[in-house]
Coordinates of C-alpha atoms and ligand atoms in Angstrom, one line a residue:
M1 CA 145.7 97.6 165.3
I2 CA 146.5 94.8 162.9
K3 CA 143.2 93.7 161.5
F4 CA 142.5 90.0 161.0
L5 CA 141.4 90.9 157.4
D6 CA 141.3 94.4 156.1
L7 CA 138.6 94.1 153.4
E8 CA 138.5 97.8 152.6
K9 CA 142.2 97.8 151.9
I10 CA 142.0 94.6 149.9
N11 CA 139.2 96.0 147.7
N12 CA 140.5 99.6 147.4
R13 CA 143.4 98.3 145.3
F14 CA 141.0 97.7 142.5
R15 CA 138.7 100.6 143.2
S16 CA 138.9 102.5 139.9
E17 CA 138.6 99.3 137.8
I18 CA 135.6 98.2 139.9
D19 CA 134.0 101.7 139.7
D20 CA 134.3 101.6 135.9
R21 CA 132.7 98.1 135.7
I22 CA 129.9 99.1 138.0
K23 CA 129.2 102.2 136.0
T24 CA 129.0 100.0 132.9
V25 CA 126.4 97.8 134.5
L26 CA 124.4 100.8 135.7
D27 CA 124.6 102.4 132.2
K28 CA 123.3 99.2 130.6
G29 CA 120.4 98.9 133.1
W30 CA 120.5 95.1 133.0
Y31 CA 120.7 93.6 136.5
L32 CA 120.3 89.8 136.3
Q33 CA 121.2 87.0 133.9
G34 CA 123.1 89.2 131.5
S35 CA 126.4 89.5 129.9
E36 CA 128.4 90.2 133.1
N37 CA 127.3 86.9 134.4
E38 CA 128.1 85.2 131.1
T39 CA 131.6 86.8 131.1
F40 CA 132.5 86.0 134.7
T41 CA 131.3 82.4 134.7
K42 CA 133.2 81.8 131.5
H43 CA 136.4 83.3 133.0
F44 CA 135.9 81.4 136.3
A45 CA 135.4 78.1 134.5
D46 CA 138.6 78.8 132.5
F47 CA 140.4 79.6 135.8
C48 CA 139.3 76.3 137.3
G49 CA 139.9 74.4 134.1
T50 CA 136.3 73.1 134.0
R51 CA 134.0 73.2 131.1
Y52 CA 131.1 74.8 132.9
C53 CA 130.3 77.3 135.6
V54 CA 126.9 78.5 137.0
G55 CA 126.8 81.7 139.1
V56 CA 124.5 81.3 142.2
A57 CA 123.5 83.3 145.2
N58 CA 126.0 81.9 147.7
G59 CA 128.2 79.0 148.7
L60 CA 125.6 77.1 150.6
D61 CA 123.2 77.2 147.7
A62 CA 126.0 76.0 145.4
L63 CA 126.5 72.9 147.6
C64 CA 122.7 72.3 148.0
L65 CA 122.2 72.5 144.2
L66 CA 125.1 70.1 143.5
I67 CA 123.5 67.5 145.7
K68 CA 119.9 68.2 144.5
A69 CA 120.8 68.2 140.8
S70 CA 122.6 64.9 141.3
G71 CA 119.3 63.4 142.4
F72 CA 120.1 62.6 146.0
G73 CA 117.6 62.8 148.8
P74 CA 116.1 61.0 151.8
G75 CA 117.7 57.6 152.5
D76 CA 120.9 58.6 150.8
E77 CA 124.1 58.9 152.8
I78 CA 126.8 61.4 152.0
I79 CA 130.3 61.3 153.5
V80 CA 131.7 64.6 154.8
P81 CA 134.5 65.7 157.2
S82 CA 133.5 66.2 160.8
N83 CA 135.9 69.2 160.9
T84 CA 134.4 71.8 158.6
Y85 CA 132.3 74.9 158.5
I86 CA 128.7 73.8 159.2
A87 CA 127.4 74.9 155.8
T88 CA 129.0 71.8 154.2
I89 CA 126.9 69.6 156.5
L90 CA 123.8 71.7 156.2
S91 CA 123.7 71.3 152.4
I92 CA 123.4 67.5 152.9
S93 CA 120.7 67.8 155.6
Y94 CA 118.8 70.4 153.5
N95 CA 118.4 67.8 150.8
G96 CA 117.1 65.2 153.3
C97 CA 120.2 63.1 152.9
T98 CA 122.2 61.8 155.9
P99 CA 125.6 63.3 156.6
V100 CA 128.1 60.7 157.7
L101 CA 131.0 62.3 159.4
V102 CA 134.7 61.3 159.0
E103 CA 137.5 62.5 161.3
P104 CA 140.3 64.7 160.1
D105 CA 144.0 64.1 159.3
M106 CA 145.9 66.0 161.9
N107 CA 148.6 67.1 159.4
T108 CA 146.3 68.8 157.0
Y109 CA 143.1 69.1 159.1
N110 CA 141.2 67.9 156.0
I111 CA 139.2 64.7 155.9
D112 CA 141.3 61.6 156.7
V113 CA 141.1 59.8 153.4
N114 CA 142.1 56.5 155.1
K115 CA 139.0 56.6 157.3
I116 CA 136.5 57.0 154.5
E117 CA 136.1 53.4 153.4
E118 CA 135.0 52.1 156.8
K119 CA 132.0 54.5 156.6
I120 CA 130.8 53.4 153.2
T121 CA 127.5 51.5 153.3
A122 CA 124.9 50.3 150.7
K123 CA 123.2 53.7 151.2
T124 CA 126.3 55.8 150.5
K125 CA 125.9 57.9 147.3
A126 CA 128.7 60.5 147.5
I127 CA 131.8 61.9 149.2
L128 CA 131.7 65.6 149.8
V129 CA 135.3 66.8 150.6
V130 CA 136.2 70.2 151.9
H131 CA 139.5 71.9 151.0
L132 CA 139.6 73.4 154.5
Y133 CA 141.6 76.6 155.3
G134 CA 142.7 76.7 151.7
Q135 CA 144.5 73.4 151.3
A136 CA 143.5 71.0 148.6
V137 CA 142.5 67.5 149.8
Q138 CA 144.8 64.8 148.5
M139 CA 142.2 63.4 146.1
N140 CA 143.8 60.2 144.7
K141 CA 142.4 57.9 147.4
V142 CA 139.0 59.6 147.3
K143 CA 138.8 59.1 143.5
A144 CA 139.8 55.5 143.9
L145 CA 137.2 54.8 146.5
A146 CA 134.5 56.6 144.4
E147 CA 135.4 54.4 141.4
K148 CA 135.4 51.2 143.5
Y149 CA 132.0 51.9 145.1
H150 CA 130.4 53.9 142.3
L151 CA 130.1 57.1 144.3
K152 CA 129.9 60.7 143.2
V153 CA 132.5 63.1 144.5
F154 CA 131.8 66.8 145.3
E155 CA 134.2 69.5 146.5
D156 CA 133.5 72.4 148.9
C157 CA 135.9 74.9 147.5
A158 CA 134.6 77.9 149.5
Q159 CA 138.0 78.4 151.2
A160 CA 140.4 77.3 148.4
H161 CA 139.9 79.3 145.2
G162 CA 142.9 78.5 143.0
A163 CA 144.5 75.8 145.2
L164 CA 146.1 72.9 143.2
Y165 CA 146.2 69.2 143.7
E166 CA 148.8 67.7 141.3
N167 CA 148.5 70.7 138.8
T168 CA 144.7 70.6 138.8
R169 CA 142.6 73.3 140.4
V170 CA 140.1 72.6 143.1
G171 CA 136.7 72.4 141.6
N172 CA 138.1 70.3 138.7
L173 CA 138.9 67.3 140.8
S174 CA 135.5 65.8 141.1
D175 CA 132.0 65.6 139.6
G176 CA 131.3 69.2 140.8
G177 CA 132.8 72.0 142.9
A178 CA 131.0 74.6 145.0
F179 CA 132.5 78.1 145.6
S180 CA 131.5 80.9 147.8
F181 CA 132.3 84.6 147.0
Y182 CA 131.4 85.8 150.5
P183 CA 133.4 89.1 151.1
G184 CA 136.1 87.5 153.3
K185 CA 136.9 84.6 150.9
N186 CA 140.1 84.6 148.8
L187 CA 137.8 85.7 145.9
G188 CA 135.0 87.8 147.5
C189 CA 132.3 90.2 146.3
F190 CA 130.5 92.9 148.2
G191 CA 127.8 90.7 149.6
D192 CA 126.8 87.1 148.9
G193 CA 127.7 85.2 145.8
G194 CA 128.7 81.7 144.8
A195 CA 129.3 79.3 141.9
V196 CA 129.1 75.7 140.8
V197 CA 131.8 74.3 138.4
T198 CA 131.7 71.0 136.6
N199 CA 132.7 69.1 133.5
D200 CA 129.4 67.2 133.4
E201 CA 127.1 68.9 130.9
D202 CA 123.9 67.3 132.3
L203 CA 124.7 68.3 135.8
Y204 CA 125.5 71.8 134.6
K205 CA 122.2 72.2 132.8
K206 CA 120.3 70.9 135.8
V207 CA 122.1 73.2 138.3
K208 CA 121.6 76.2 136.0
A209 CA 117.8 75.5 135.6
M210 CA 117.3 74.6 139.3
A211 CA 118.9 77.9 140.4
N212 CA 116.5 79.8 138.1
Y213 CA 113.1 78.5 139.4
G214 CA 113.7 75.2 137.6
S215 CA 113.4 77.0 134.2
D216 CA 115.2 75.9 131.1
F217 CA 113.9 78.8 129.1
K218 CA 111.7 81.8 130.0
Y219 CA 108.4 80.8 131.6
H220 CA 109.0 77.1 130.9
F221 CA 109.6 75.1 134.1
I222 CA 111.1 71.6 134.2
Y223 CA 112.0 71.3 137.9
K224 CA 110.6 72.6 141.2
G225 CA 113.6 75.0 141.5
I226 CA 114.7 77.9 143.6
N227 CA 115.8 81.4 143.0
S228 CA 119.6 81.5 143.5
R229 CA 121.5 83.7 141.0
L230 CA 124.6 85.7 140.9
D231 CA 123.6 89.3 140.0
E232 CA 125.3 91.4 137.3
L233 CA 126.9 93.8 139.7
H234 CA 128.6 91.1 141.6
A235 CA 129.6 89.2 138.5
A236 CA 131.3 92.4 137.3
V237 CA 133.2 93.0 140.6
L238 CA 134.3 89.3 140.7
D239 CA 135.5 89.5 137.1
V240 CA 137.8 92.3 138.0
K241 CA 139.1 90.6 141.2
L242 CA 139.6 87.2 139.5
R243 CA 142.4 88.6 137.4
Y244 CA 144.4 89.3 140.6
L245 CA 143.6 86.1 142.4
D246 CA 146.7 84.1 141.5
E247 CA 148.9 87.0 142.5
D248 CA 147.1 87.5 145.8
N249 CA 147.3 83.8 146.6
A250 CA 151.1 84.0 145.9
K251 CA 151.3 86.8 148.4
R252 CA 149.4 84.7 151.0
R253 CA 151.9 81.9 150.3
N254 CA 154.9 84.1 150.8
I255 CA 153.5 85.3 154.2
A256 CA 152.8 81.7 155.2
D257 CA 156.4 80.7 154.3
Y258 CA 157.7 83.6 156.3
Y259 CA 155.5 82.7 159.3
R260 CA 156.7 79.1 159.1
A261 CA 160.4 80.0 158.8
N262 CA 160.3 82.6 161.6
I263 CA 157.7 81.6 164.2
N264 CA 159.6 79.7 166.7
N265 CA 157.7 78.9 169.9
E266 CA 157.2 75.5 171.5
E267 CA 153.7 76.4 172.6
L268 CA 152.5 76.7 168.9
I269 CA 151.9 74.2 166.2
L270 CA 152.1 75.7 162.7
P271 CA 150.1 74.4 159.7
K272 CA 151.7 72.0 157.4
T273 CA 151.5 71.7 153.7
Y274 CA 152.2 68.7 151.5
A275 CA 153.0 70.6 148.3
P276 CA 153.9 74.3 147.7
L277 CA 150.9 75.1 145.5
A278 CA 148.3 73.0 147.3
H279 CA 147.6 75.7 149.8
V280 CA 146.1 79.2 149.2
Y281 CA 146.0 80.1 153.0
H282 CA 142.4 81.3 153.2
V283 CA 143.4 81.3 156.9
F284 CA 146.7 80.6 158.6
A285 CA 145.5 78.4 161.4
I286 CA 147.9 77.7 164.3
R287 CA 147.2 75.4 167.3
T288 CA 147.9 75.9 170.9
K289 CA 146.7 74.4 174.2
K290 CA 147.0 77.9 175.6
R291 CA 144.6 79.5 173.2
D292 CA 142.7 81.7 175.6
A293 CA 145.9 83.2 177.0
L294 CA 147.3 83.7 173.5
V295 CA 144.1 85.5 172.3
E296 CA 144.3 87.8 175.2
Y297 CA 148.0 88.4 174.8
L298 CA 147.6 89.2 171.0
K299 CA 144.7 91.5 171.7
H300 CA 146.9 93.4 174.1
K301 CA 149.5 93.6 171.3
E302 CA 146.7 94.9 169.0
I303 CA 146.7 91.8 166.8
Q304 CA 143.2 90.6 165.8
T305 CA 142.6 86.8 165.7
L306 CA 139.6 84.6 164.9
I307 CA 138.7 81.0 165.7
H308 CA 137.8 78.7 162.7
Y309 CA 135.8 77.3 164.4
P310 CA 135.0 77.3 168.1
I311 CA 132.3 74.6 168.2
P312 CA 132.3 71.5 166.0
P313 CA 129.2 70.8 163.9
H314 CA 128.3 67.7 166.0
K315 CA 128.2 69.8 169.2
Q316 CA 125.9 72.5 167.7
E317 CA 122.3 72.8 168.9
A318 CA 121.2 72.4 165.2
Y319 CA 122.5 68.9 165.4
R320 CA 121.2 67.9 168.8
E321 CA 120.9 64.3 167.7
W322 CA 124.7 64.2 167.5
N323 CA 125.6 66.1 170.7
E324 CA 126.5 63.0 172.6
L325 CA 128.7 61.6 169.9
S326 CA 132.4 61.9 170.1
Y327 CA 134.8 63.0 167.2
P328 CA 137.9 63.5 169.4
L329 CA 140.2 64.8 166.6
S330 CA 137.7 67.3 165.4
E331 CA 137.1 68.4 169.0
E332 CA 140.9 68.7 169.6
I333 CA 141.2 71.0 166.5
H334 CA 138.2 73.1 167.6
N335 CA 139.6 73.5 171.1
T336 CA 143.1 74.5 170.0
I337 CA 142.9 76.2 166.6
L338 CA 143.5 80.0 166.2
S339 CA 143.7 82.0 162.9
I340 CA 146.3 84.8 162.9
P341 CA 146.2 87.7 160.4
M342 CA 146.6 86.5 156.8
S343 CA 145.9 88.6 153.7
P344 CA 147.5 89.9 150.5
V345 CA 147.7 93.4 152.0
L346 CA 149.5 92.7 155.2
T347 CA 152.8 94.7 155.1
D348 CA 156.3 93.2 155.8
A349 CA 156.4 95.3 159.0
E350 CA 153.1 93.9 160.2
V351 CA 154.1 90.3 159.5
E352 CA 157.4 90.9 161.3
Y353 CA 155.5 92.4 164.3
I354 CA 153.2 89.4 164.4
V355 CA 156.1 87.0 164.3
T356 CA 158.0 88.8 167.1
A357 CA 154.8 88.9 169.2
L358 CA 154.2 85.2 168.8
N359 CA 157.8 84.4 169.6
N360 CA 157.6 86.4 172.8
F361 CA 154.5 84.6 174.0
H362 CA 155.0 82.6 177.1
S363 CA 152.2 81.5 179.3
Ligands
LIG1 C1 132.0 80.1 153.5 C2 131.8 78.7 153.5 C3 130.6 78.1 153.0 C4 129.4 78.9 152.7 O1 129.5 79.9 151.8 P1 128.4 81.1 151.8 O2 128.6 81.8 150.6 O3 128.7 81.8 153.1 O4 127.0 80.4 151.9 C5 130.6 76.7 152.8 N1 131.7 76.0 153.2 C6 132.8 76.5 153.7 C7 133.9 75.6 154.0 C8 132.9 77.9 153.8 O5 134.0 78.4 154.4

């Protein structure tokens, strides 16, 4: 069986280093807000090229805190892609803001930057882009619009750790970036974790305080905050894995290149990339009108697949008020998309086997 993502194999490569770091944390007996957090957030900010990083409890909190700390709330509109994981949109709703959905570009599956301007109103406060599936959004147009209309820009980087847009890392392309370290992400810990990165000192201080009950120093509270922190054990684990992230992303890219060069089947549409280093292939998402048949066929060949994602946010029960609306491109993607195995530990033989299976698929 070729697993979609073999997390045990991925993490076992670093097992002895991680064991050592965990032992150090246990020996110190300091579990939150300590030196591991300080070290990792410094290293992660350096990695992204930003001045600041705050470790938080998960990716959704990172997004929520970015919006909250920027002072947005009821009555404010935030532009967001219709084709995304629902967490992006939830972070806007959670703050009482109104999500305004924009259809995707069918080449990248990211927000169509040419359809943003028509959605800007007097109430628009920010554009929240998502570097979906691991590919950086082409930010020039987004930045130009933000300048023209005095909007903030935020990035959901949960799927794109390390991806570059014109030599700049995601997270460093806007007012603030939100990351998730959920186990299956390109940089993942052993549970939930997340981070906010920014170059804005004021935003940094606000997010940091708000994530710690609204406290700027111990037992002194300046905001009605929440408890959302990255614990010491996870910071230590992430600090080990961060050192291998570029190398692992390069392995994903090699596999993607191989897939693109060798998968040859008229039934399948392969993902496109506009620049070699723009994509870190969190998933390799192909499209086919014969998805159900292909999933069954690959299951029979013992190849695991996943759908990112089967139901678009506007068709979810949580967003009943949108269920009658139509975002045809987003729906088209949700109805045809399929993620095939992609990870830094796939072997050449496995990749070859997957390619052969796909090439022999005929419905
Ligand atoms: C995973 C993910 C999130 C949420 O991150 P969590 O750590 O699971 O809260 C947000 N946005 C996108 C695009 C994601 O893939």
